[in-house]
CSV table of C-alpha atoms in Angstrom, one decimal:
chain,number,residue,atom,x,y,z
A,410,UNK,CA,0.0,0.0,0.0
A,411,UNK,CA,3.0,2.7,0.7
A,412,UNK,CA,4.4,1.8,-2.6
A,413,UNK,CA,1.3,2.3,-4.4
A,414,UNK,CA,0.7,5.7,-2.4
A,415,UNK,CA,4.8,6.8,-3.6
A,416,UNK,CA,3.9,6.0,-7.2
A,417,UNK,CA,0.2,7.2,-7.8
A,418,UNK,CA,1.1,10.8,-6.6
A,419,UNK,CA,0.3,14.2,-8.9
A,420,UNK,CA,4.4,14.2,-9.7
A,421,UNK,CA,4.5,11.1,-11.0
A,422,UNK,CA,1.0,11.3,-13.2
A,423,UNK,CA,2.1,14.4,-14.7
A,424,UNK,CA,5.6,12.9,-15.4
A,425,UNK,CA,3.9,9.8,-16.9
A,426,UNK,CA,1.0,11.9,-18.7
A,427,UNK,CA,4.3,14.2,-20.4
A,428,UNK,CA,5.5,10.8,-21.4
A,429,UNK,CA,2.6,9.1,-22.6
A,430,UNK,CA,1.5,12.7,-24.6
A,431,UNK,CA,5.0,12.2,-27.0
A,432,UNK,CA,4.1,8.4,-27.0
A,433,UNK,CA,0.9,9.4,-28.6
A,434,UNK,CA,2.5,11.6,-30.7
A,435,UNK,CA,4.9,9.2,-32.0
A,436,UNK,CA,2.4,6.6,-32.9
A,437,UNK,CA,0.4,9.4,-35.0
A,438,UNK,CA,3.8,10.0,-36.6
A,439,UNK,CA,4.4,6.0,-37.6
A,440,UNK,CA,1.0,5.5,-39.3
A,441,UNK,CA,1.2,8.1,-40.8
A,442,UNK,CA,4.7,6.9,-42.5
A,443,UNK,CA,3.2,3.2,-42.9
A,444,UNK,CA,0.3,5.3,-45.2
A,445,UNK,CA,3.2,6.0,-46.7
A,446,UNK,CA,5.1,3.3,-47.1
A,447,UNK,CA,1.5,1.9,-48.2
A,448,UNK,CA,0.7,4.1,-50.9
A,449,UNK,CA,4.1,3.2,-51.9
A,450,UNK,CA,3.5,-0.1,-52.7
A,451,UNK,CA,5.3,-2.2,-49.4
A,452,UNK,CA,2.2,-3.4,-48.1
A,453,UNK,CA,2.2,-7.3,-47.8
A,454,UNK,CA,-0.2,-10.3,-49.1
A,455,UNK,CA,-0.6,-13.2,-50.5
A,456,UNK,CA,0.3,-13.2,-54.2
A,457,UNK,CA,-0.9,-15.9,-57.1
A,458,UNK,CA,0.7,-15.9,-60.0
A,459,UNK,CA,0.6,-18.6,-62.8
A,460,UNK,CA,3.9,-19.8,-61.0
A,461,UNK,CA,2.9,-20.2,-57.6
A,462,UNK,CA,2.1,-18.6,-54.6
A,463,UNK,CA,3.9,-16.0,-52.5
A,464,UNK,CA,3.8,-15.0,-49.6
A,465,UNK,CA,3.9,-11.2,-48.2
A,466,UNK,CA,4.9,-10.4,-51.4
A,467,UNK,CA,4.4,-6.3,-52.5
A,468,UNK,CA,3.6,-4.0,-55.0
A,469,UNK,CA,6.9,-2.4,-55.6
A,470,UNK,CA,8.8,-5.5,-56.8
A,471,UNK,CA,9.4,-7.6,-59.6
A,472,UNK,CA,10.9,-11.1,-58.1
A,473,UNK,CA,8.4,-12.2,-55.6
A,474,UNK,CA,10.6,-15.1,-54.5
A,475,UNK,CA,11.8,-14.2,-51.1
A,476,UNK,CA,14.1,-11.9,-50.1
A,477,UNK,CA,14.8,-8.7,-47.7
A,478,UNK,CA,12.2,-6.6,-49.1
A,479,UNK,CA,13.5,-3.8,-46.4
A,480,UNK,CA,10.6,-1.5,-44.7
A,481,UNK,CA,6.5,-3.2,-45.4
A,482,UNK,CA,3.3,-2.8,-43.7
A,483,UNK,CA,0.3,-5.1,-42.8
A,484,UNK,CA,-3.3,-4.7,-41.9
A,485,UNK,CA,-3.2,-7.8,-39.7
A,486,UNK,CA,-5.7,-9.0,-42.4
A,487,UNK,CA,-5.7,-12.0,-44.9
A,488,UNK,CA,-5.4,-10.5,-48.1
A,489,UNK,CA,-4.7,-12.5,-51.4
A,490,UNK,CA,-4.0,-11.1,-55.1
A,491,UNK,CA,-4.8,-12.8,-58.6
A,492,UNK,CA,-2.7,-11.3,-60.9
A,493,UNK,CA,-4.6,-10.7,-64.6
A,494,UNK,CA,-4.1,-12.2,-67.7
A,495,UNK,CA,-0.8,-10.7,-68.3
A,496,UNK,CA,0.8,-12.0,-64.9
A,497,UNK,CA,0.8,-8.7,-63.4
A,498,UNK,CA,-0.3,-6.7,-60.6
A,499,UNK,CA,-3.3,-4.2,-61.9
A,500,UNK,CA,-3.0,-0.5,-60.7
A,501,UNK,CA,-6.5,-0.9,-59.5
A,502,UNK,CA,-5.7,-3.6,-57.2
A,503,UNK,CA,-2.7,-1.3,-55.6
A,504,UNK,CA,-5.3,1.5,-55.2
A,505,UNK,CA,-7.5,-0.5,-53.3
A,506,UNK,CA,-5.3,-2.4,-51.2
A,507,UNK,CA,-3.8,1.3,-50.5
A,508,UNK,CA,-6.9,2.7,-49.8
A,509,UNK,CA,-8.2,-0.3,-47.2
A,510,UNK,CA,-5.0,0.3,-45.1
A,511,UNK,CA,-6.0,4.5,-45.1
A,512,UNK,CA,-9.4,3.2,-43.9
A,513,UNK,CA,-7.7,0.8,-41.3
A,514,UNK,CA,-5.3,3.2,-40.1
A,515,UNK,CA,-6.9,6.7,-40.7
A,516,UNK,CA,-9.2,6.5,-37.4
A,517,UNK,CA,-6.9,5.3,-34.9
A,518,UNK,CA,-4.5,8.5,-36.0
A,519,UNK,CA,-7.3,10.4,-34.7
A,520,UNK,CA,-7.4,8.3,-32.0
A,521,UNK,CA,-4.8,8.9,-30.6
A,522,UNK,CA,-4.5,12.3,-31.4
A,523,UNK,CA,-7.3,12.8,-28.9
A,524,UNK,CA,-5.8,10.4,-26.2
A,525,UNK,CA,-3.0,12.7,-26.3
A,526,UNK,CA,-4.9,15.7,-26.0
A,527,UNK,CA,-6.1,14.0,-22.7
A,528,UNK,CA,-2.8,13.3,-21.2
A,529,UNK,CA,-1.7,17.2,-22.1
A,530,UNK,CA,-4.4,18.2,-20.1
A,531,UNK,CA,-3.2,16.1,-17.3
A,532,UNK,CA,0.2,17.4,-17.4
A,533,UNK,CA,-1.3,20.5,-16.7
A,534,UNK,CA,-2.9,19.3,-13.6
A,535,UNK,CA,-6.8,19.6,-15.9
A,536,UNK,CA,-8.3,15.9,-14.7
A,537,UNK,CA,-11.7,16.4,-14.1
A,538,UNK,CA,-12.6,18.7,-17.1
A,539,UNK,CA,-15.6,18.0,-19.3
A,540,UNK,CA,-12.9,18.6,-22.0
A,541,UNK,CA,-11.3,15.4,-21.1
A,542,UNK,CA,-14.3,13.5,-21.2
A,543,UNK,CA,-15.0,14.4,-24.3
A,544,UNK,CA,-11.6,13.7,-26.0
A,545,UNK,CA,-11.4,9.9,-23.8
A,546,UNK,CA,-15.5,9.7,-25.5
A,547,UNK,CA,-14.1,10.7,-29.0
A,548,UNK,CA,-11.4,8.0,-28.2
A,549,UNK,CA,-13.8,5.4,-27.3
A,550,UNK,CA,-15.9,5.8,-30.3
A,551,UNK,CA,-13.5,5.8,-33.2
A,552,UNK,CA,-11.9,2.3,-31.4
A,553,UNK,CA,-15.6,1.2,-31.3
A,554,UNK,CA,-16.0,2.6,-34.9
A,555,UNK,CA,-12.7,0.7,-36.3
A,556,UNK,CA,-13.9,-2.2,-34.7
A,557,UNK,CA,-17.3,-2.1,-36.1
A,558,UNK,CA,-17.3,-0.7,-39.4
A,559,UNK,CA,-14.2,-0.5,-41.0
A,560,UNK,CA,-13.9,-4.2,-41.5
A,561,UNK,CA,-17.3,-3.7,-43.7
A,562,UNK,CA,-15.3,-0.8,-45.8
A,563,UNK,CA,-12.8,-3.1,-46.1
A,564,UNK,CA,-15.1,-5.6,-47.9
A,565,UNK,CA,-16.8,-3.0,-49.8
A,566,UNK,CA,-13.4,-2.1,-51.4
A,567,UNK,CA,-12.8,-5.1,-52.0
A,568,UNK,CA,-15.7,-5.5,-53.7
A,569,UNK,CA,-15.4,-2.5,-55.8
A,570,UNK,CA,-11.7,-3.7,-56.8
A,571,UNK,CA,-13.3,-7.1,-58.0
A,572,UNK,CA,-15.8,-5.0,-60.6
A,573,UNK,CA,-13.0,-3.3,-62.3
A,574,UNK,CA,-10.2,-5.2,-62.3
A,575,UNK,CA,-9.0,-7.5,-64.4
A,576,UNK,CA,-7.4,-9.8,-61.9
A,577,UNK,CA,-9.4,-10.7,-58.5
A,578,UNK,CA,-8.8,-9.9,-54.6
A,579,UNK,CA,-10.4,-11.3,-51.4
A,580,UNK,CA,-9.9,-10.4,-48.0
A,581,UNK,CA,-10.6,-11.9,-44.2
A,582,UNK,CA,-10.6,-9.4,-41.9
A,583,UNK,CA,-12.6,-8.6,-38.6
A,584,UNK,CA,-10.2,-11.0,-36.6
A,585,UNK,CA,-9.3,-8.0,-34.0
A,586,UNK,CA,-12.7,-6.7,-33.3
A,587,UNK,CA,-13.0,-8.3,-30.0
A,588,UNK,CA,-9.3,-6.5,-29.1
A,589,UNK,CA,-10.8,-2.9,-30.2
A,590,UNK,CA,-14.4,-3.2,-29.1
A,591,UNK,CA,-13.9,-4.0,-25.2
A,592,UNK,CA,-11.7,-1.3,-25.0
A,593,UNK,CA,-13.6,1.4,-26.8
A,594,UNK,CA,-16.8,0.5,-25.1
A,595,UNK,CA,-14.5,1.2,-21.7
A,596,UNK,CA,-13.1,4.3,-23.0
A,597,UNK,CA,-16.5,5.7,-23.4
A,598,UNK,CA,-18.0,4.3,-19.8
A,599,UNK,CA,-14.6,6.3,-18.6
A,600,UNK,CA,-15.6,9.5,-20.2
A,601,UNK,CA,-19.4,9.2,-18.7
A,602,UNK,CA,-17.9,8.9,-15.5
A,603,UNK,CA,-15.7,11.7,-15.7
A,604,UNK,CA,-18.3,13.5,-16.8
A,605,UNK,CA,-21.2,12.9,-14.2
A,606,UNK,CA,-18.1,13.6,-11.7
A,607,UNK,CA,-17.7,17.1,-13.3
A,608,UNK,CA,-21.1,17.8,-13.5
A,609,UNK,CA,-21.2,16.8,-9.6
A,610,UNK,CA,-18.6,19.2,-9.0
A,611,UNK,CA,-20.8,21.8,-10.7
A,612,UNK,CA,-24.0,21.0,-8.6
A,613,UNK,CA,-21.6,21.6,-5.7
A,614,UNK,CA,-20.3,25.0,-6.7
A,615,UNK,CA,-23.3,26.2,-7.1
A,616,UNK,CA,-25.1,24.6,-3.4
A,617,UNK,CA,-22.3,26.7,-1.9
């Protein structure tokens, strides 16, 4: 109990809240350079060719066989590629595969932009401010949101991919849902909370 009363003290949560604020930060800054690297063509799948299949095989190469392919990204999903008649990649399918990881990644930069916007505030000694609640609410919905509906985008890209291409995709995604909803679902009971307690600490002021 005395080492849990040295630890959890205002020094130590703004130290940590400083800390976790540039962690935040940071993690904007590396999706943002796997969109990148994505639009770039290093973002991995399953390739099938008339010679075989490969795996996390990319865009920007020639010789699938493997090899250090150096910096690539992955969705977490299982994506596979047909290439069309002439044995090659389409465009289209780049675009798409490209646009599913901006869908993937996109709301979780926003995310975290908010989460970090909450740990600023505690820095600055702001805990119980209906600002925070609102930025750990904004949190909590957008993980609820990735968990929920982005999966569906994928497979409508997917889908849209398949009508104009000439070779073929598929995708199986979802499998993290359970890993995003729990915790966006507790972000957002976290925000209520902080907000009924500020709106308690309003009803106070005012009695007085």
């Amino acid at each position: 109990m005395k080492f849990f009363e040295k630890m959890i003290n205002e020094q130590f949560a703004r130290s940590a809240a400083q800390f976790m604020k540039f962690a935040c930060y940071f993690v904007i800054g590396f999706y943002v350079f796997c969109i990148v690297l994505s639009f770039m063509g290093r973002q991995t799948f399953f390739l099938h060719t008339k010679e075989g299949t490969f795996e996390q095989a990319i865009y920007a190469e020639e010789n699938h066989n493997p090899h250090s392919r150096g910096m690539t990204v992955s969705m977490g999903d299982d994506i596979h590629v047909w290439v069309n008649d002439e044995d090659r990649i389409d465009l289209t399918m780049q675009i798409g595969l490209s646009l599913m990881y901006a869908i993937h990644t996109v709301p979780m930069i926003f995310a975290y932009w908010f989460l970090g916007r909450v740990f600023s505030n505690i820095n600055k000694g702001q805990i119980f401010t209906g600002q925070n609640s609102f930025y750990l609410f904004y949190y909590g919905m957008l993980q609820f949101s990735a968990a929920v509906f982005v999966p569906f985008v994928k497979l409508l890209i997917c889908w849209m991919v398949n009508l104009v291409s000439n070779g073929r995709m598929s995708i199986s995604t979802g499998q993290s849902m359970l890993n995003m909803l729990f915790p966006g679902i507790a972000f957002m009971i976290a925000a209520y909370i902080i907000h009924y307690g500020v709106h308690l600490q309003d009803d106070g002021k005012h009695t007085l």
